[in-house]
XYZ file of C-alpha atoms in Angstrom:
652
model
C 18.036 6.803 4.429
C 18.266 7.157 8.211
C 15.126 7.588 10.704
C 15.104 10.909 11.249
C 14.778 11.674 7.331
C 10.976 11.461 8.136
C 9.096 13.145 10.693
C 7.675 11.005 13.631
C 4.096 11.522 13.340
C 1.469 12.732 10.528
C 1.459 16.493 9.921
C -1.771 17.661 10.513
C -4.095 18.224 7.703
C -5.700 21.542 6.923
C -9.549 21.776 6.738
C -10.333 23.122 3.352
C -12.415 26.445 4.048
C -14.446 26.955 0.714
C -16.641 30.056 -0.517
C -18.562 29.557 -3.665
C -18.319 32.160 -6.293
C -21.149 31.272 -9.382
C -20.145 27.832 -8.536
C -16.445 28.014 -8.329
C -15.413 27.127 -5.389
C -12.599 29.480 -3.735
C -10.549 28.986 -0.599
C -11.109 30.868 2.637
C -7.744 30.667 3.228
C -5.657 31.332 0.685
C -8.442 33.737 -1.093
C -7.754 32.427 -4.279
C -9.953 30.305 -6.896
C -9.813 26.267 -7.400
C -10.794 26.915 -11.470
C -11.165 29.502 -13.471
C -14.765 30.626 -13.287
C -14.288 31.137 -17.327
C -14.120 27.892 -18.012
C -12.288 25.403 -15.401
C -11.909 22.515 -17.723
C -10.582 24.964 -20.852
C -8.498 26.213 -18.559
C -6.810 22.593 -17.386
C -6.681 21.900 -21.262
C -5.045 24.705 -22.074
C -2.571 25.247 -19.431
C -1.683 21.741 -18.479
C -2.600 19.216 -20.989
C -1.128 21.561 -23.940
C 1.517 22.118 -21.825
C 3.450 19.142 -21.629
C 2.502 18.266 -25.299
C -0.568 15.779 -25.255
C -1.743 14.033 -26.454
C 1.350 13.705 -28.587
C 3.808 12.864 -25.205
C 1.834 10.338 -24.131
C 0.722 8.701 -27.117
C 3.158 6.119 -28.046
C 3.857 5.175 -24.164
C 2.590 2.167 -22.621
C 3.180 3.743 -19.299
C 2.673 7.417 -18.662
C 3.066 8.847 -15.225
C 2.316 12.567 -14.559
C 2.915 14.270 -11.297
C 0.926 16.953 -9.827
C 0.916 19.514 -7.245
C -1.915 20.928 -6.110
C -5.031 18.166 -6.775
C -7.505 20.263 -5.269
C -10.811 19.797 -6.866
C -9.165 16.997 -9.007
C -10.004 18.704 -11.924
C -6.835 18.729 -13.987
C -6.780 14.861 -13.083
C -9.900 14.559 -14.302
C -9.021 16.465 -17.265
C -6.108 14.154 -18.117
C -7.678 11.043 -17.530
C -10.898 11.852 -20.374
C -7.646 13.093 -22.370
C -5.731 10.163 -22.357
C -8.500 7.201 -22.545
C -9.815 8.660 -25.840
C -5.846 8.435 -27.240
C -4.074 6.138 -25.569
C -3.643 2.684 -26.393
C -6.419 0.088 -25.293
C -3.491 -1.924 -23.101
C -1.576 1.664 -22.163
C -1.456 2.346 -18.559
C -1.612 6.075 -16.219
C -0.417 6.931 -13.193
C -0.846 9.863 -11.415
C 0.896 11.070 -8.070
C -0.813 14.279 -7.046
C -0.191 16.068 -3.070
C -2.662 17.791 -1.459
C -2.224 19.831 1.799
C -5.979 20.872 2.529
C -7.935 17.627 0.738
C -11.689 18.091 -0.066
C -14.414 16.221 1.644
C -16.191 14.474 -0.275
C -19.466 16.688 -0.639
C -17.886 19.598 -2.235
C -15.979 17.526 -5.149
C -19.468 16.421 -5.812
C -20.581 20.473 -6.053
C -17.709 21.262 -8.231
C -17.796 18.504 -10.143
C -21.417 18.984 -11.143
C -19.929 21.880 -12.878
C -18.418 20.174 -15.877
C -21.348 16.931 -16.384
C -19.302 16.099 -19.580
C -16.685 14.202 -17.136
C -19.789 12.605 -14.468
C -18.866 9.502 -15.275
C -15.248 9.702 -14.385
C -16.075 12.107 -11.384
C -18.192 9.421 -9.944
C -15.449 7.110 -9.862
C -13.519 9.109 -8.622
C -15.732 9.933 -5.891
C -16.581 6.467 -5.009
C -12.729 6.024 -4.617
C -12.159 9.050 -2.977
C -9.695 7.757 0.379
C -10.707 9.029 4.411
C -9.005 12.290 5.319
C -6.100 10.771 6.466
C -2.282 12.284 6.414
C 0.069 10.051 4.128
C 0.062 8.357 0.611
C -3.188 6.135 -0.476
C -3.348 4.418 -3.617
C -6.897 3.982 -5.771
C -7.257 2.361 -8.880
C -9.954 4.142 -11.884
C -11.001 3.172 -14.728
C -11.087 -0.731 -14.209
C -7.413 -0.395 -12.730
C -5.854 0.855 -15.913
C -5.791 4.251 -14.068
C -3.649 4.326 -10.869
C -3.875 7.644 -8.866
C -1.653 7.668 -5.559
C -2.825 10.950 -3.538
C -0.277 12.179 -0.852
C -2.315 14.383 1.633
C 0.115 15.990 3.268
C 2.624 19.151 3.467
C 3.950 19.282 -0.445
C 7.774 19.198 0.704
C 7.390 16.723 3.129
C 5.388 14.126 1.028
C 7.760 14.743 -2.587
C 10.614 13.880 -0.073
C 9.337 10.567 0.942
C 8.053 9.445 -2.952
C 9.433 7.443 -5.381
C 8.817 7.930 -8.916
C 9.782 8.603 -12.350
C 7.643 11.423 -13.319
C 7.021 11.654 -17.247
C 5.186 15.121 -16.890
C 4.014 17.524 -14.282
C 1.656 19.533 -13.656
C 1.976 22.543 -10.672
C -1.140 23.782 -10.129
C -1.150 24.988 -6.331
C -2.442 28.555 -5.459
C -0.721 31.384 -6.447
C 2.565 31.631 -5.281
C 2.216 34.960 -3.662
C -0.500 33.138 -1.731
C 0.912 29.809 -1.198
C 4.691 30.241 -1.086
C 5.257 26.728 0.353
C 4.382 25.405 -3.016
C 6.995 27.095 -4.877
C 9.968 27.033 -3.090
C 13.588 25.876 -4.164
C 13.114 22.936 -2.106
C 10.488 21.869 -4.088
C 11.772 22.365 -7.429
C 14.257 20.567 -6.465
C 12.590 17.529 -5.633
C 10.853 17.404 -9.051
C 14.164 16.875 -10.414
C 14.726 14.395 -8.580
C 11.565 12.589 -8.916
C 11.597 13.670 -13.103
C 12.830 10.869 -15.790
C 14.871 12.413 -18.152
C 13.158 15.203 -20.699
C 9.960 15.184 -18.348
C 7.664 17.703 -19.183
C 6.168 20.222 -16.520
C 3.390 22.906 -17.023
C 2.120 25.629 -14.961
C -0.511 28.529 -14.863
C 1.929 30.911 -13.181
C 4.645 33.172 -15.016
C 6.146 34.590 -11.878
C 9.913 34.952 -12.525
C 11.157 33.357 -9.284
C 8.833 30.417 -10.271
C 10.738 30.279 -13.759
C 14.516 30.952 -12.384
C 13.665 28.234 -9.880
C 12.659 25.741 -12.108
C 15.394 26.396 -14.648
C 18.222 26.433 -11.584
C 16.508 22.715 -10.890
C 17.391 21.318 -14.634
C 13.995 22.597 -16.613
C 14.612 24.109 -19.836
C 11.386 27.115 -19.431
C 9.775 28.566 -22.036
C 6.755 31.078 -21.658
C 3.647 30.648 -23.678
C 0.226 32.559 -24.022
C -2.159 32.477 -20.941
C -5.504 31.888 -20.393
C -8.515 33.566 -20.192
C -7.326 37.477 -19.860
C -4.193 35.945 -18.278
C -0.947 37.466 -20.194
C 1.274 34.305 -19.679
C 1.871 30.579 -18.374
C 5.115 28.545 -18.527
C 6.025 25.460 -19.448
C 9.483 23.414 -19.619
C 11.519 20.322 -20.064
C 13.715 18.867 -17.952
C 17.385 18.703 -19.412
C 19.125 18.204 -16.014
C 21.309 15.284 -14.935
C 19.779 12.721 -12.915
C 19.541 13.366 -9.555
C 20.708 11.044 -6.721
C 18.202 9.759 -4.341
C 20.055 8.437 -1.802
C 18.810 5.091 -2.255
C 20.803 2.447 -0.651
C 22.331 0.774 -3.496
C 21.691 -2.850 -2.412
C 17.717 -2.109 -2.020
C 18.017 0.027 -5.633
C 14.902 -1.071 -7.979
C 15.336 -3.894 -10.518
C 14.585 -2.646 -13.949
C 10.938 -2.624 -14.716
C 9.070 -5.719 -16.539
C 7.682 -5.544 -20.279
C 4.163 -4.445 -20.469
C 2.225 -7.464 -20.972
C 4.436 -9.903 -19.295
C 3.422 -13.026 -18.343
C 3.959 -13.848 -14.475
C 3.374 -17.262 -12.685
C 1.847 -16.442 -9.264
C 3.007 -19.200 -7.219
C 0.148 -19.568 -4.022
C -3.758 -18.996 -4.349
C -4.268 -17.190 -1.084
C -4.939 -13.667 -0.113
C -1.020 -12.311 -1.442
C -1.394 -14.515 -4.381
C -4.901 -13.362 -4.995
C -4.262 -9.748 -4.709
C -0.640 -9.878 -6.265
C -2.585 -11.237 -9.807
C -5.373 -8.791 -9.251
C -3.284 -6.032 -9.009
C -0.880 -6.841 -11.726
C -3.934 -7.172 -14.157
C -4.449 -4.175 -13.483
C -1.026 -3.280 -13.847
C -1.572 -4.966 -17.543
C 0.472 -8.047 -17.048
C -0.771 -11.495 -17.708
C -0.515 -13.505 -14.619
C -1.969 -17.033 -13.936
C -2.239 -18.424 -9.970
C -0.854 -21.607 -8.699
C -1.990 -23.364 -6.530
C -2.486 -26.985 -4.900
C -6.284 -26.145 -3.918
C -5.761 -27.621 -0.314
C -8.957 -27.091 1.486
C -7.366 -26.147 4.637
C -4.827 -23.760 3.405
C -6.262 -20.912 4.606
C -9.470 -20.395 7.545
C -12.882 -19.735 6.438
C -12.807 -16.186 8.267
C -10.738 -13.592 9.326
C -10.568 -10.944 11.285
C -9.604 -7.651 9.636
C -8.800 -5.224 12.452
C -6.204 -2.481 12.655
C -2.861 -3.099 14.747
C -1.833 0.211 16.012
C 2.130 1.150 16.510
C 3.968 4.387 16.709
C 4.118 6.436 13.316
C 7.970 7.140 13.650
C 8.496 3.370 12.993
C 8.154 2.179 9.282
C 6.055 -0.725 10.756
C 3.339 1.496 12.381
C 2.855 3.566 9.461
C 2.708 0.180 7.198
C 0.511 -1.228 9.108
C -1.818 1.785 9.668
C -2.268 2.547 5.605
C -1.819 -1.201 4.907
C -5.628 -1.178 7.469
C -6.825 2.711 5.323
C -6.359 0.301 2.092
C -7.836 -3.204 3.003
C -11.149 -0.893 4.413
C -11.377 0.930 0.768
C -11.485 -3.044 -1.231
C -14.833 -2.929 -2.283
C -15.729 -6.531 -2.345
C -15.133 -7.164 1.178
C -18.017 -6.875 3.123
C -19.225 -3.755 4.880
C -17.452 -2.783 8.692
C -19.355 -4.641 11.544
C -16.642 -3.118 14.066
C -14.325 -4.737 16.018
C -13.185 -4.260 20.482
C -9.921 -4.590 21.272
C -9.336 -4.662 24.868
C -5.134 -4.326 25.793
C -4.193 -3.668 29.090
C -5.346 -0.576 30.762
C -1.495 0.885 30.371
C -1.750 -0.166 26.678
C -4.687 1.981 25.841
C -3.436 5.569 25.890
C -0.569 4.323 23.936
C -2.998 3.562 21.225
C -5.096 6.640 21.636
C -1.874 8.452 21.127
C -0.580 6.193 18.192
C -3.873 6.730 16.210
C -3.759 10.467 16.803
C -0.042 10.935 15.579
C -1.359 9.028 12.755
C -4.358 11.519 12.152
C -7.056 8.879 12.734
C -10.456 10.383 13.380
C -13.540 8.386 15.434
C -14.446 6.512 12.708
C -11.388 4.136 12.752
C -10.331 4.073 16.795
C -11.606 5.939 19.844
C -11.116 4.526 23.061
C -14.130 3.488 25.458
C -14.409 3.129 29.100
C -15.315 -0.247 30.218
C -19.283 0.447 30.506
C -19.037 1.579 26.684
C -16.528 -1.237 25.655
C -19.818 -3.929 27.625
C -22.472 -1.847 25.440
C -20.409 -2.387 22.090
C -19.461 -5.753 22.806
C -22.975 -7.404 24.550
C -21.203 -8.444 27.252
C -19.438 -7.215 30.216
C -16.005 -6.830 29.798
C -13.335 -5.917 32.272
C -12.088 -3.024 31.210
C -12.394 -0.416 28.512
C -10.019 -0.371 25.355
C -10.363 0.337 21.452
C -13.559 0.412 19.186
C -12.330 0.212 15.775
C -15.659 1.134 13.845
C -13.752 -0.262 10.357
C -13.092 -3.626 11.486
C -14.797 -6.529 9.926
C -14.715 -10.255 9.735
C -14.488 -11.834 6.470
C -14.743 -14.530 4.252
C -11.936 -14.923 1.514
C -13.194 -13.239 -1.633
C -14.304 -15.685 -4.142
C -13.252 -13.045 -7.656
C -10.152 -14.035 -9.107
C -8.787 -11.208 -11.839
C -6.397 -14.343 -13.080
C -6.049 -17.778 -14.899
C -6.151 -20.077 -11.345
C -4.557 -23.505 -12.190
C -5.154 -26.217 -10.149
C -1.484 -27.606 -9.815
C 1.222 -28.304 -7.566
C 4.367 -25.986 -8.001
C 7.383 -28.929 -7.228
C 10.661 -26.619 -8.306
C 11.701 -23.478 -10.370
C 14.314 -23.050 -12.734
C 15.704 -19.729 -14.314
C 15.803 -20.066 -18.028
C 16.180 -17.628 -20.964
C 13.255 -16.862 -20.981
C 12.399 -16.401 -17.403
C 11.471 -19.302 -15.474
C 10.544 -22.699 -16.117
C 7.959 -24.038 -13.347
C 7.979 -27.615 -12.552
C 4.095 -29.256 -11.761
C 3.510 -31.735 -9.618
C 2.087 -33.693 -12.925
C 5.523 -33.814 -14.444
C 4.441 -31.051 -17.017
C 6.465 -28.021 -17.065
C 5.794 -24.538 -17.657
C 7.396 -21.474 -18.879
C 6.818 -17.719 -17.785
C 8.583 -14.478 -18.137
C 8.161 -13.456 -14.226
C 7.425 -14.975 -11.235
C 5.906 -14.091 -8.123
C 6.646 -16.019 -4.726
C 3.166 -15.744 -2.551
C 3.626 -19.535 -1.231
C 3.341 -18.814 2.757
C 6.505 -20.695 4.153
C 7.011 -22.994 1.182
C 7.946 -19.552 -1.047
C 11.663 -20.431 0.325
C 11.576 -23.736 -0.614
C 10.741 -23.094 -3.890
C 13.502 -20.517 -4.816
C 17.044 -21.373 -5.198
C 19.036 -19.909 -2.925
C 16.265 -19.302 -0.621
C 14.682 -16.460 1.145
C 16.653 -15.661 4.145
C 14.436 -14.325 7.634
C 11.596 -16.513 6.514
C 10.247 -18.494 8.965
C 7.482 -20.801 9.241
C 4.837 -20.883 12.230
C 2.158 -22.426 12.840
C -1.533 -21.093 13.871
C -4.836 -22.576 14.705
C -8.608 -21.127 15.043
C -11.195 -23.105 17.065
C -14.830 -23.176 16.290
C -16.797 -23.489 19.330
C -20.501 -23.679 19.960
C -22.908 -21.396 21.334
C -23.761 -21.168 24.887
C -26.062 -19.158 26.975
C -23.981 -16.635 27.611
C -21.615 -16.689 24.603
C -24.988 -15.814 22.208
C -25.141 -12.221 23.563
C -21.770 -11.501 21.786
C -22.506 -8.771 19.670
C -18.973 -8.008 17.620
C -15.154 -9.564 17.334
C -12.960 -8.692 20.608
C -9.589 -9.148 20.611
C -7.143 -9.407 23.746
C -4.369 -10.798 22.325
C -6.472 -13.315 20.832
C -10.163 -12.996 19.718
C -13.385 -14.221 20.071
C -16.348 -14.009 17.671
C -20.142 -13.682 17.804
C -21.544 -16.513 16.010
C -20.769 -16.660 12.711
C -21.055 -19.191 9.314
C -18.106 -21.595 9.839
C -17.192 -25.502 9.478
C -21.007 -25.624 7.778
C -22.291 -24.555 11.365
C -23.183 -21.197 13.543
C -20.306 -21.108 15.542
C -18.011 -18.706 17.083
C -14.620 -19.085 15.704
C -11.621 -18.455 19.096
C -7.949 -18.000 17.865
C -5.024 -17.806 17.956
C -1.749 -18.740 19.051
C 1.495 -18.742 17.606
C 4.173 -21.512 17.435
C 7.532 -21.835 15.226
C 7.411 -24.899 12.823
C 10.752 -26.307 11.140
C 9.198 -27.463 8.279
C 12.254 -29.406 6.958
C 12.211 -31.103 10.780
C 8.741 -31.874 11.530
C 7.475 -32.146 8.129
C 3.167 -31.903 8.013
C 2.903 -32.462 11.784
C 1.164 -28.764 11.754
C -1.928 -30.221 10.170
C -5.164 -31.115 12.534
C -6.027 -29.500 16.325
C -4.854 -30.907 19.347
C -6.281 -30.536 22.518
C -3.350 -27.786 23.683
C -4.656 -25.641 21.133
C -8.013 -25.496 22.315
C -6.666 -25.201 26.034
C -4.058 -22.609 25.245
C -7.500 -20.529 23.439
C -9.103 -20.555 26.510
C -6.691 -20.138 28.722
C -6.295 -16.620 26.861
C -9.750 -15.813 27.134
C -10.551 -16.808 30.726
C -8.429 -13.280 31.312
C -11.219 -11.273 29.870
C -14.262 -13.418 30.079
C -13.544 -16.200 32.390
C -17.249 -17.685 32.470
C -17.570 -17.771 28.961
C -14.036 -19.964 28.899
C -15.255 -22.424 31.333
C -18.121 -22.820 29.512
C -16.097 -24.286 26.512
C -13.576 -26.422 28.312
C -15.472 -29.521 27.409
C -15.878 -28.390 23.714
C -15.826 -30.817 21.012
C -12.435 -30.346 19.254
C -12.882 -28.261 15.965
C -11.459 -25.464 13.714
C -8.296 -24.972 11.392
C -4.693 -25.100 11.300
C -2.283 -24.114 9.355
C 1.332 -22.309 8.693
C 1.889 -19.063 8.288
C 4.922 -17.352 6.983
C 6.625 -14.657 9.278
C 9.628 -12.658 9.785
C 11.736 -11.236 12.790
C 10.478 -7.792 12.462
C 6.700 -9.082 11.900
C 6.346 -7.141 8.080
C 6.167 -9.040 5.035
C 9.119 -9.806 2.214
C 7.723 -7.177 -0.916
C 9.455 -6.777 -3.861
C 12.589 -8.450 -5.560
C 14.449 -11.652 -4.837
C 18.010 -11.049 -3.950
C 20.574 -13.228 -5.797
C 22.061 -14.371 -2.019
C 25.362 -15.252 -3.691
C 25.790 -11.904 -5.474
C 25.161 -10.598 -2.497
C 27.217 -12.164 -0.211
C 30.175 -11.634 -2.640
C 29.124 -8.026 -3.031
C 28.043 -6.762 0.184
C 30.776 -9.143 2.498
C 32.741 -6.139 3.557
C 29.484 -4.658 5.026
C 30.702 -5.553 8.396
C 33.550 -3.394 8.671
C 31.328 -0.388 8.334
C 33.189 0.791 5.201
C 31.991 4.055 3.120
C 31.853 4.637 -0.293
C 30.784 3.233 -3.864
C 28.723 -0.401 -3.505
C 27.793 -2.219 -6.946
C 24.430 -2.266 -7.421
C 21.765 -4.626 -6.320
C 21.948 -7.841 -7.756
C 18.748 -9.952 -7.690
C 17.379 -13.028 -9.363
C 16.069 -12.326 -12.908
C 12.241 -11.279 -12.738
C 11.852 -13.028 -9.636
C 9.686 -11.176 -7.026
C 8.216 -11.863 -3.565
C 4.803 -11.283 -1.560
C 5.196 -13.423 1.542
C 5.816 -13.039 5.419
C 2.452 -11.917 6.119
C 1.497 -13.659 9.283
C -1.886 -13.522 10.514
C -2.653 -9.940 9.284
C -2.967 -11.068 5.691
C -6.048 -9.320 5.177
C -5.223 -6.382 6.268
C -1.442 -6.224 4.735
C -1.750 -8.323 1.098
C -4.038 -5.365 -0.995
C -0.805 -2.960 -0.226
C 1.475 -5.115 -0.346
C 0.082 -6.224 -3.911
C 0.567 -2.350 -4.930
C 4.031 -2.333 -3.433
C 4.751 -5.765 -5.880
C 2.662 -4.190 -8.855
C 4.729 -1.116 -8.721
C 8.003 -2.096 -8.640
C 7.795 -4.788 -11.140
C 6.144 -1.756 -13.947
C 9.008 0.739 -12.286
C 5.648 2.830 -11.450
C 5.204 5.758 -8.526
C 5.442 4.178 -5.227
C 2.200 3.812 -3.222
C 4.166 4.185 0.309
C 6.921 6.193 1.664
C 10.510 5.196 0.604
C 11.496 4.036 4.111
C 8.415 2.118 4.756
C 9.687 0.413 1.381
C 12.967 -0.131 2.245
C 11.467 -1.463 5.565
C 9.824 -4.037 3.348
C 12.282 -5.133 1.074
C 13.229 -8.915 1.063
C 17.232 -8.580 0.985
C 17.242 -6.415 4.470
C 17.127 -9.434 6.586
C 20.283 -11.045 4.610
C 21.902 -7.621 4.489
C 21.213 -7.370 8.290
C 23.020 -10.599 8.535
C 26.034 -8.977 6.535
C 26.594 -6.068 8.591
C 27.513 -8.646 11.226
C 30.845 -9.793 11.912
C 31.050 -13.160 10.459
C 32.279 -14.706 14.164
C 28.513 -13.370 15.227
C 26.813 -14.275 12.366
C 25.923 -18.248 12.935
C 23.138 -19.602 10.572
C 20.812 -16.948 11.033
């Protein structure tokens, strides 16, 4: 996939218009209803859950993924989800992928879903869940995380074209097609073969014939069957097509999916470790956390802010829904807000940024410097960002896996999967395992991780002074400054942070402690934006937290599969020459995965990045766009390497 597969900024989203008809809620629009005013839920039994055959389809799956067009009210998901957790198997799992063009706010689901009380309890979790109005994919987990729904607000073309997924079932559901024509057009049927594993189901309440030719021309098998509620007909269909081609690069293609229930050894107990074994609980594998339980590992607070780039680059839309998803975790504390304050060129680059991306006030506006003084307490010296959803936070305490206290000294791929060795000369055995190990991940695997790189980063906690107490919020300027806040045992304000490469095979555990250049190079930082607070901490007692952080050239993380580097330097040698044609297919290390590289935005990047992990190890509907995944992937660095001439190449 090249660049300009995608477009380079967020469509627009539509407002929703509604009228209420006796309760049914109707667009303005598109004059047509959301439900039948018969009976809504009979209607999403009938139409879509008969449809495609369940609970029979779904019944004997461990994984069942339907796709929908057309989520609306969320009714039909609704619908499916009461369906399938009074069938399926305690341990089954359900994902749904459903696009939506004109999403709801929240207030009217609430009115239409007070129409059917029988499904309040799922509605409310829903609701609670429900993501901002913002263009692009976002991810929630229902039903204790055995329910993953991944909503793509966004124009229906456009968002099927960036998803990957092997849809079991579908459901199209959008307004009539004499109303809304974009939803039925060959360019979307054609997508839903190529998103469709092989005899997928689909289901539909309309019976026009272009609908029908379409969907047979795209590999469905139609049939017609009886309508509902005074309505003549509705279709439904299987798809007997061939499989369609992607485009996929082949050395990024998926690895097959784990078992259900595997057993995975999460190597690393901080925030990617802790979120990789959450999410794959959830996912309904069996993971247990290692780690050494060093008390400096990771700092005692961090600041969760969002780090605004340009929406035609894979990085700035990571990063933006990578910030949308850490603000939606529920047990991280509420939003305190957070200044930023760039240069005074820098700020309408960011004001433009977060309106390609379709951010509203509530996560950026930009303030002149009189505002950016009132936010912050204290005068600052020009105006910049107020990020409203910004917060500073402790590392959450739940753990959603076995944690084992114990030193991970080398792997070893056996039969099985992998045999861990412990630092107490006990070994281990595991069917999967997940790098989340900082720097030390490429240590650990054989063969390495090539673009890893090790640097090392400091905070320093500082005392209050006079002026320093009137500090209302976190401002950033490249680096940041606290208000006073629960740290080392003390109220303190916590100053960080710089940056600085670390061999770790040259200079071994010299990273560990402060030295007085890290304090010095702090403050030298912040006497740019408040000079008389700096010189009032030049004198400070030496305190705070280092430590190494794991990065990569293109500052995003490694997600997803290990690459076998030998199969792929045998493979993928000729990629220099700029050759065409047939490539053998990826080739990575057997149920070996990777959540790593995430620098000093680990908070806001690890609770996506766990999804990304999650999903491709269960082969399950990706929760981002397929270049922001490709983007991701921890073999492009070592294929970027490849495409290099070999005279150019050196050790990098």
């Amino acid at each position: 996939m090249t660049k300009d597969r995608f477009s380079s900024g967020a469509a627009p989203l539509g407002s929703a218009r509604l009228d209420w008809r006796d309760g049914v809620p109707c667009s303005a629009d598109f004059g047509d209803v959301y439900f039948s005013a018969r009976d809504g839920l009979g209607e999403t039994r009938h139409v879509f859950l008969d449809g495609i055959g369940g609970p029979d389809v779904w019944a004997a799956r461990p994984r069942f993924t339907v796709g929908e067009l057309g989520f609306g009210t969320g009714l039909n998901v609704l619908g499916l989800w009461d369906a399938w957790r009074r069938t399926a198997a305690p341990d089954a799992r359900l994902h749904v992928v459903s696009v939506e063009g004109f999403p709801l706010e929240p207030g009217d689901l609430a009115q239409a879903h007070a129409t059917f009380p029988e499904l309040g309890p799922l509605a409310a979790d829903l609701r609670a869940s429900y993501p901002r109005r913002v263009p692009g994919f976002h991810r929630l987990r229902l039903d204790g995380g055995r329910v993953a729904l991944t909503l793509l607000f966004g124009p229906v073309a456009e968002m099927l074209e960036k998803l990957t997924a092997r849809v079991d079932a579908w459901f199209l559901d959008g307004f009539a097609p004499r109303r809304n024509p974009d939803m039925w057009t060959d360019t979307v049927f054609r997508q839903i073969a190529r998103l469709s594993a092989p005899a997928a189901r689909v289901a539909t309440f309309s019976a026009a014939g272009h609908v029908r030719r379409g969907l047979a021309a795209a590999g469905f098998a139609m049939e017609k069957r009886p309508g509902f509620a005074g309505k003549l007909e509705c279709l439904a269909g299987r798809f007997d097509g061939a499989p369609v081609a992607d485009g996929s690069l082949p050395w990024y293609a998926p690895p097959a999916p784990l078992k259900p229930g595997a057993t995975v050894a999460v190597i690393g107990g901080g925030i990617a470790g802790r979120a990789a074994a959450r999410t794959l609980a959830q996912e309904g594998f069996r993971p247990t956390v290692f780690d050494a339980g060093e008390p400096s590992a990771q700092p005692e607070r961090v600041l969760v802010s969002p780090r605004l780039a340009g929406p035609d680059d894979a990085y700035g839309r990571f990063m933006a829904q990578a910030f949308v998803q850490a603000d939606a975790q529920r047990e991280l504390p509420p939003a305190a807000g957070a200044l930023h304050l760039p240069s005074e060129a820098e700020t309408p680059r960011l004001v433009d940024f977060a309106a390609r991306l379709g951010w509203d006030g509530s996560l950026a506006q930009p303030v002149d410097a009189a505002a950016a003084s009132d936010i912050a307490g204290v005068r600052t010296p020009r105006g910049g960002m107020w990020y409203p959803a910004a917060r500073f936070v402790a590392p959450p305490a739940t753990m959603a896996a076995e944690l084992r206290a114990a030193r991970v000294d080398s792997l070893a791929a056996v039969d099985q999967g992998w045999r861990l060795g412990l630092g107490d000369g006990t070994s281990e055995i595991f069917e999967a395992l997940v790098l989340a190990a900082g720097p030390w991940s490429a240590r650990l695997m054989p063969g390495g991780l090539p673009g890893l790189r090790a640097n090392r980063g400091q905070l320093c906690y500082l005392p209050a002074t006079a002026g320093s107490r009137q500090l209302r919020l976190p401002v950033s300027f490249g680096g940041h400054v606290t208000p006073l806040t629960g740290v080392g045992g003390d109220a303190l304000h916590v100053l960080g942070s710089s940056y600085r490469r670390w061999n770790l095979d040259a200079s071994g555990d010299g990273w560990r402690g402060l030295d007085p250049g890290d304090l010095g190079s702090a403050l030298d930082g912040l006497a740019a934006v408040f000079p008389d607070m700096a010189a009032a901490w030049r004198s400070a007692p030496l305190r705070g937290w280092a430590g190494l952080r794991a990065t990569t050239a293109d500052h995003l993380p490694f997600v997803g599969p290990v690459a076998d580097v030998a199969a792929y330097e045998d493979a993928y040698a000729g990629l220099h020459h700029g050759r065409r044609g047939d490539w053998p297919t990826a080739s990575y290390r057997h149920n070996a995965y990777v959540l790593t590289g995430l620098g000093s935005r680990g908070y806001q990047t690890a609770f996506l990045g766990a999804e990304m992990l999650a999903s491709a190890m269960a082969g399950a509907p990706g929760p981002v766009d397929r270049e922001v995944a490709t983007a991701l992937h921890p073999a492009r660095m070592l294929i970027r390497h490849l495409r290099r001439p070999p005279a150019q190449r050196g050790s990098g």
